[in-house]
mmCIF file of C-alpha atoms and ligand atoms in Angstrom:
data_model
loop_
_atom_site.group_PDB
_atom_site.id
_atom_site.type_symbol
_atom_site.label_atom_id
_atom_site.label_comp_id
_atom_site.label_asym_id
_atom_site.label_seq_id
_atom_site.Cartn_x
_atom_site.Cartn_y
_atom_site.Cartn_z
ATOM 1 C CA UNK A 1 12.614 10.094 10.379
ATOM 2 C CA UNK A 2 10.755 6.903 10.197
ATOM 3 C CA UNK A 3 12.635 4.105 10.492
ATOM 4 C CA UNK A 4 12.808 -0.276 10.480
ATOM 5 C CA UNK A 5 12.454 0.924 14.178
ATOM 6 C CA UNK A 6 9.237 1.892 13.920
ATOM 7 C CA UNK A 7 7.295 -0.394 11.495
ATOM 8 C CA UNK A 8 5.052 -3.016 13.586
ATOM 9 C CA UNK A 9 5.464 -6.845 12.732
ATOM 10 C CA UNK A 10 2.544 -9.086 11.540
ATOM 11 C CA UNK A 11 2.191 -10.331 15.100
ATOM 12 C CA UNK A 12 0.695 -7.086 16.084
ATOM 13 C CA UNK A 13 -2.873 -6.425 16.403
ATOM 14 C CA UNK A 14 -2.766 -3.250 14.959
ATOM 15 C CA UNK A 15 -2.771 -4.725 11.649
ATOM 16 C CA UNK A 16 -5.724 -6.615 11.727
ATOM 17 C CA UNK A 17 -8.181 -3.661 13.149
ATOM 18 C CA UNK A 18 -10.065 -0.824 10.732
ATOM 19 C CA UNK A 19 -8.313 2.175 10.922
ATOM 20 C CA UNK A 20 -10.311 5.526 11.543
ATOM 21 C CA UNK A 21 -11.389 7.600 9.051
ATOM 22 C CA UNK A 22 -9.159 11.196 9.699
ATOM 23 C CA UNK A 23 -11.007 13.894 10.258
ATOM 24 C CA UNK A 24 -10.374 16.619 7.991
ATOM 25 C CA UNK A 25 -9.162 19.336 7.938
ATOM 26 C CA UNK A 26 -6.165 17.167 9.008
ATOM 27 C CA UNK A 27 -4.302 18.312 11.962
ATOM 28 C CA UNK A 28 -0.903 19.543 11.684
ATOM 29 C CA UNK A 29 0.270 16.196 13.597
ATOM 30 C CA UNK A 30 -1.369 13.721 10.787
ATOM 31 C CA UNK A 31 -0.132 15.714 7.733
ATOM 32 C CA UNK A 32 3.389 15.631 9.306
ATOM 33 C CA UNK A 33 2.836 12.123 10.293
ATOM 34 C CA UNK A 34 1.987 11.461 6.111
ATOM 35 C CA UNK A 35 4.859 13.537 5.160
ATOM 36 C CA UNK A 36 7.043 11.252 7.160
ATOM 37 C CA UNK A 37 5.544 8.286 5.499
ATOM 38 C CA UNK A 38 6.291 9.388 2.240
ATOM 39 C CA UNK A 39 9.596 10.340 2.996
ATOM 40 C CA UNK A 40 10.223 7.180 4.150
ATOM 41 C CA UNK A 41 9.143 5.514 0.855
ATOM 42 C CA UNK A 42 12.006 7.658 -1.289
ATOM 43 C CA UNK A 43 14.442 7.357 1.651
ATOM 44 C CA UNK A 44 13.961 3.166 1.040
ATOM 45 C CA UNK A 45 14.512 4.040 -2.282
ATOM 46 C CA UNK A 46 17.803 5.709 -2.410
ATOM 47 C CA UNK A 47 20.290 3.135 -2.268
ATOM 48 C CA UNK A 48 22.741 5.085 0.207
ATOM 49 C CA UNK A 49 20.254 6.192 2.591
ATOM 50 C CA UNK A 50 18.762 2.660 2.670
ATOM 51 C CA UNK A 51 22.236 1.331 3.523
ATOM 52 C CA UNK A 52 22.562 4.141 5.972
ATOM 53 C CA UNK A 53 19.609 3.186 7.967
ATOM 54 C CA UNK A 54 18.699 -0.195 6.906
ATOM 55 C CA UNK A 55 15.760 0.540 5.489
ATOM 56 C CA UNK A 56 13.969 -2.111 3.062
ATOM 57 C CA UNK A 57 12.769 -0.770 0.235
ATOM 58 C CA UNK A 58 9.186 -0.310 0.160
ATOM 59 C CA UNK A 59 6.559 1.307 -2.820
ATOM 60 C CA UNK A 60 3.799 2.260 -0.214
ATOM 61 C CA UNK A 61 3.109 2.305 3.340
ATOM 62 C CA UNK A 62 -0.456 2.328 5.682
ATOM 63 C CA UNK A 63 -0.891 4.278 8.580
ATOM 64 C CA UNK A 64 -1.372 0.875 10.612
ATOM 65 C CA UNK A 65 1.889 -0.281 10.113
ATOM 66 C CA UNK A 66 3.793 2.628 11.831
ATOM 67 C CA UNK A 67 1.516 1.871 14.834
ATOM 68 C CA UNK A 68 -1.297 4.629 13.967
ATOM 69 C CA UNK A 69 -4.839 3.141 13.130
ATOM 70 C CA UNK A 70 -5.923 5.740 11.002
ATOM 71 C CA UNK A 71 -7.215 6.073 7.476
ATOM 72 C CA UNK A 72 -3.615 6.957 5.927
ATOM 73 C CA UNK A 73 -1.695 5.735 3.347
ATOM 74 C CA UNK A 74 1.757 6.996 1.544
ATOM 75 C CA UNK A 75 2.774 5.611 -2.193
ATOM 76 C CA UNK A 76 5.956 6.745 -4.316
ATOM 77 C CA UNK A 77 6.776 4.464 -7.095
ATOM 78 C CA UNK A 78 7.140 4.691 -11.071
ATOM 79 C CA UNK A 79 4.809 2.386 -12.512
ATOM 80 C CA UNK A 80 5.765 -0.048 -15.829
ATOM 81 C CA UNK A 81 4.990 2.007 -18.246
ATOM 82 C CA UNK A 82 6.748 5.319 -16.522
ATOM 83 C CA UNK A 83 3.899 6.989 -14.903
ATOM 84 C CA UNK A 84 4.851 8.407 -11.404
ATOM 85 C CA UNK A 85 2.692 7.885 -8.297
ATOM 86 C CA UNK A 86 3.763 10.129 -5.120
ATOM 87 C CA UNK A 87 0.802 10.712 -2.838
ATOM 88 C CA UNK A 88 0.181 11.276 0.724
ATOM 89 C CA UNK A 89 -3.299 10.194 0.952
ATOM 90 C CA UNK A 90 -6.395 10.749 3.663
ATOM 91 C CA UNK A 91 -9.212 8.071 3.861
ATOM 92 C CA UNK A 92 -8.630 6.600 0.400
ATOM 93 C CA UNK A 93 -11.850 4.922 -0.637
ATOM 94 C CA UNK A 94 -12.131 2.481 -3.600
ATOM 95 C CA UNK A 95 -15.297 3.556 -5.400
ATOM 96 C CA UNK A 96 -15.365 1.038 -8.432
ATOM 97 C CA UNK A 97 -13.644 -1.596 -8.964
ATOM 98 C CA UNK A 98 -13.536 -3.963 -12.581
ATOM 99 C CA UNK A 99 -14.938 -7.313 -12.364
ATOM 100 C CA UNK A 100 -11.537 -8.556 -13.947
ATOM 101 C CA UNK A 101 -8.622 -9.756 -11.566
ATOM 102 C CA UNK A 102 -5.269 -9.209 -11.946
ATOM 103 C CA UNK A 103 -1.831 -10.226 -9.828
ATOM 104 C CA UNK A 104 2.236 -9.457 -9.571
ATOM 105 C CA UNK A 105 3.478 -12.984 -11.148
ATOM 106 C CA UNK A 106 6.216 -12.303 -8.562
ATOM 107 C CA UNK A 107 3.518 -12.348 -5.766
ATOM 108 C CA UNK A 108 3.542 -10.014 -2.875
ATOM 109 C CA UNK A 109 5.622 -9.207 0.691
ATOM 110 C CA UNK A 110 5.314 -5.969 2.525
ATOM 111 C CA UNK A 111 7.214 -4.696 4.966
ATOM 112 C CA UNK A 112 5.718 -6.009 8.001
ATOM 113 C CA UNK A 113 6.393 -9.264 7.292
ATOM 114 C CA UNK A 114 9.398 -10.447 7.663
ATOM 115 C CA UNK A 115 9.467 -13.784 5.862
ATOM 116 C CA UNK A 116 8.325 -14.679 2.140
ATOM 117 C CA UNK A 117 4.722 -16.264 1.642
ATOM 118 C CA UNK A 118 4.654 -17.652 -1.774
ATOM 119 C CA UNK A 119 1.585 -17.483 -4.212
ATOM 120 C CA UNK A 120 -0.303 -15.060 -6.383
ATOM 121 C CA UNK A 121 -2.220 -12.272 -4.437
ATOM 122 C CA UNK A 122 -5.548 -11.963 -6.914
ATOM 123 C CA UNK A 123 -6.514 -8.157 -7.008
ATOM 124 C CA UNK A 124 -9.034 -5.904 -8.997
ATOM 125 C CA UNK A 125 -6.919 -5.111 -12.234
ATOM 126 C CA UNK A 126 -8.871 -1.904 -12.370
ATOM 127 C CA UNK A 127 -9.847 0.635 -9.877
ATOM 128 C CA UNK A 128 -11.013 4.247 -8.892
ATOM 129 C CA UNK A 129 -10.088 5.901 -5.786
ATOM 130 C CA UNK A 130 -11.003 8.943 -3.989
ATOM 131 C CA UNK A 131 -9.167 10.528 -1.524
ATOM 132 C CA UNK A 132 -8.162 14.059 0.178
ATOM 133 C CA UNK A 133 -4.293 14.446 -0.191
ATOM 134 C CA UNK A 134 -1.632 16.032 1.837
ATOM 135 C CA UNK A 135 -2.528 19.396 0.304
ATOM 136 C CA UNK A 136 -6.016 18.883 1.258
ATOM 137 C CA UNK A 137 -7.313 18.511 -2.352
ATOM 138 C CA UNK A 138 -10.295 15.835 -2.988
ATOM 139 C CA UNK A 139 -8.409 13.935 -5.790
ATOM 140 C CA UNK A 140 -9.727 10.812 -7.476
ATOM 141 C CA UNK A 141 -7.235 8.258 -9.339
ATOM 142 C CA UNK A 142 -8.627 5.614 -12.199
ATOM 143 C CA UNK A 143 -5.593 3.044 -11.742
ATOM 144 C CA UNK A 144 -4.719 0.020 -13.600
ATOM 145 C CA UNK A 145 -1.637 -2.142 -13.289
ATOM 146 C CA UNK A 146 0.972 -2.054 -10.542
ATOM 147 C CA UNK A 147 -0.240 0.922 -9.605
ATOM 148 C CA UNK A 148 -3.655 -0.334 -8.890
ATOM 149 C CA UNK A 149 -2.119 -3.187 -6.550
ATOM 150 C CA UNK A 150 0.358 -1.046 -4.995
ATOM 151 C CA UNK A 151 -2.917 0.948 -3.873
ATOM 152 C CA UNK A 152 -4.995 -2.065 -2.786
ATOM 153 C CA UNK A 153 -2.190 -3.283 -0.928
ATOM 154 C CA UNK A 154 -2.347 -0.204 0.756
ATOM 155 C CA UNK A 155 -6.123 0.224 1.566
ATOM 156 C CA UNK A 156 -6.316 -3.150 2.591
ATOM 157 C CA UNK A 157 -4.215 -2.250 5.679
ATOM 158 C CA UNK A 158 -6.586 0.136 6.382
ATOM 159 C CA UNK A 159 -9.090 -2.586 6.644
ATOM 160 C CA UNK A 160 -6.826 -5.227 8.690
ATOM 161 C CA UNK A 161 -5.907 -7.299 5.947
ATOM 162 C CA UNK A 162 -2.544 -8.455 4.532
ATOM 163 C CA UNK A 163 -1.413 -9.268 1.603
ATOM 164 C CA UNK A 164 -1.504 -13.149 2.616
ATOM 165 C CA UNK A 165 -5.001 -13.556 3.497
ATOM 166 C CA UNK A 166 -6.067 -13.124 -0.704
ATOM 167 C CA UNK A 167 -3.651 -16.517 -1.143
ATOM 168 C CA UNK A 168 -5.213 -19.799 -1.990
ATOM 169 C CA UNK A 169 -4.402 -21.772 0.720
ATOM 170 C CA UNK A 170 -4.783 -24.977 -0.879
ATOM 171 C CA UNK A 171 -2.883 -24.005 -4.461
ATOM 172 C CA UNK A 172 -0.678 -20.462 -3.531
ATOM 173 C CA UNK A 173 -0.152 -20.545 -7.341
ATOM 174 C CA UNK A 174 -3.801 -21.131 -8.932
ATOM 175 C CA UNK A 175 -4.244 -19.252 -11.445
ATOM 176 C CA UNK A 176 -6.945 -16.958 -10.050
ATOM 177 C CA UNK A 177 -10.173 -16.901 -12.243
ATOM 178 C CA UNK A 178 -10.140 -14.327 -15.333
ATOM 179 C CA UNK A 179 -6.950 -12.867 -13.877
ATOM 180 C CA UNK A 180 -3.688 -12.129 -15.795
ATOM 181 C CA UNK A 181 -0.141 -10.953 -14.667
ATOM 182 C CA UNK A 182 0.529 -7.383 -14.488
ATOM 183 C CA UNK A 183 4.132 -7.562 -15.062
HETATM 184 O O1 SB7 B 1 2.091 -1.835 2.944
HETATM 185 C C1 SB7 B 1 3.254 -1.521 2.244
HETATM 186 N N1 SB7 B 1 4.170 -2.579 2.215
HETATM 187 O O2 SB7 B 1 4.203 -3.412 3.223
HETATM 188 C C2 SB7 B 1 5.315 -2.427 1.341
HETATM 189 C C3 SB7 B 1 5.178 -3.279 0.102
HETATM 190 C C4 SB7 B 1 4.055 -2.826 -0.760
HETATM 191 C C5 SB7 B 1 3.692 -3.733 -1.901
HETATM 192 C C6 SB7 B 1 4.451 -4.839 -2.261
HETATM 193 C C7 SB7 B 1 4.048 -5.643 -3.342
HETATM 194 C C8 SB7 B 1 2.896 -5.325 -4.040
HETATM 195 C C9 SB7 B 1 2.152 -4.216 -3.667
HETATM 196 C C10 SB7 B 1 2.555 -3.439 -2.602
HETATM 197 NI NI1 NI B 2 2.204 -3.985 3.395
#
């Protein structure tokens, strides 16, 4: 079971490398490895387990971050308007993105950082990805909304960036251009 334990903190390298594409088909090691990511996201999401074991709550989770530079990435969450996302992906690509920006008014943290960073995070409001899931299927996702920055949260670990690094650094909380809040 994956634990606090085993997240890695910003200070670690890890984070800031790109992760290798997995080659498919995925050995038994990497699909368990993705089913304990996942599992991790609805453990962090039910309240007594979380209290159990600690664990913060989390909507998605990168291969990187549990110490494993590879092209993996786990999501569980129910988006605003109800949809479900529960994936176990391998080498999620985005392969078109909308010109228009979008951002969570609330900004952004993630769980390997352990310390708020204030500002808007400006994202693509609009994406497609394609990826292989955990049952091996080629699947390709047109996303919009929280669910599309939940996923480019995600694939940006992938690429060794964090959340942090799309803030303004002068203004945290410009406005970003032609951008509007997704919640
Ligand atoms: O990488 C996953 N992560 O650190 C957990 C938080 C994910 C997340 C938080 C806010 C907006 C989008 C995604
Ligand atoms: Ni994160």
């Amino acid at each position: 079971m994956i634990t606090m334990d085993d997240i890695v903190r910003e200070e670690n390298p890890i984070l800031y490398q790109v992760a290798k594409e997995v080659t498919l088909p995925a050995s038994q090691e990497d699909i368990d490895t993705l089913q304990d990511m996942l599992m991790y996201l609805k453990n962090s999401q039910d309240e007594e387990i979380a209290t159990k074991y600690g664990l913060r709550p989390g909507v998605g989770l990168a291969a990187p971050q549990i110490g494993l530079s590879k092209r993996m990435i786990a999501v569980h969450f129910d988006d605003f308007d109800e949809k479900s996302y529960s994936y176990g992906l391998f080498n999620p690509k985005i392969i078109s993105h909308s010109v228009e920006k979008a951002y969570l008014s609330t900004g952004e943290g993630c769980l390997s950082v352990d310390r708020e960073v204030p500002g808007y995070v400006p994202r693509y409001a609009r994406i497609t990805v394609k990826a292989t899931d955990i049952d091996e299927n080629e699947i390709k996702l047109r996303l919009r909304g929280f669910a599309a920055i939940v996923f480019q949260h995600e694939i940006d670990h992938l690429n060794g960036v964090m959340f942090f690094d799309h803030i303004d650094k002068d203004d945290p909380f410009k406005i970003p251009e032609d951008a509007k809040p997704v919640d």
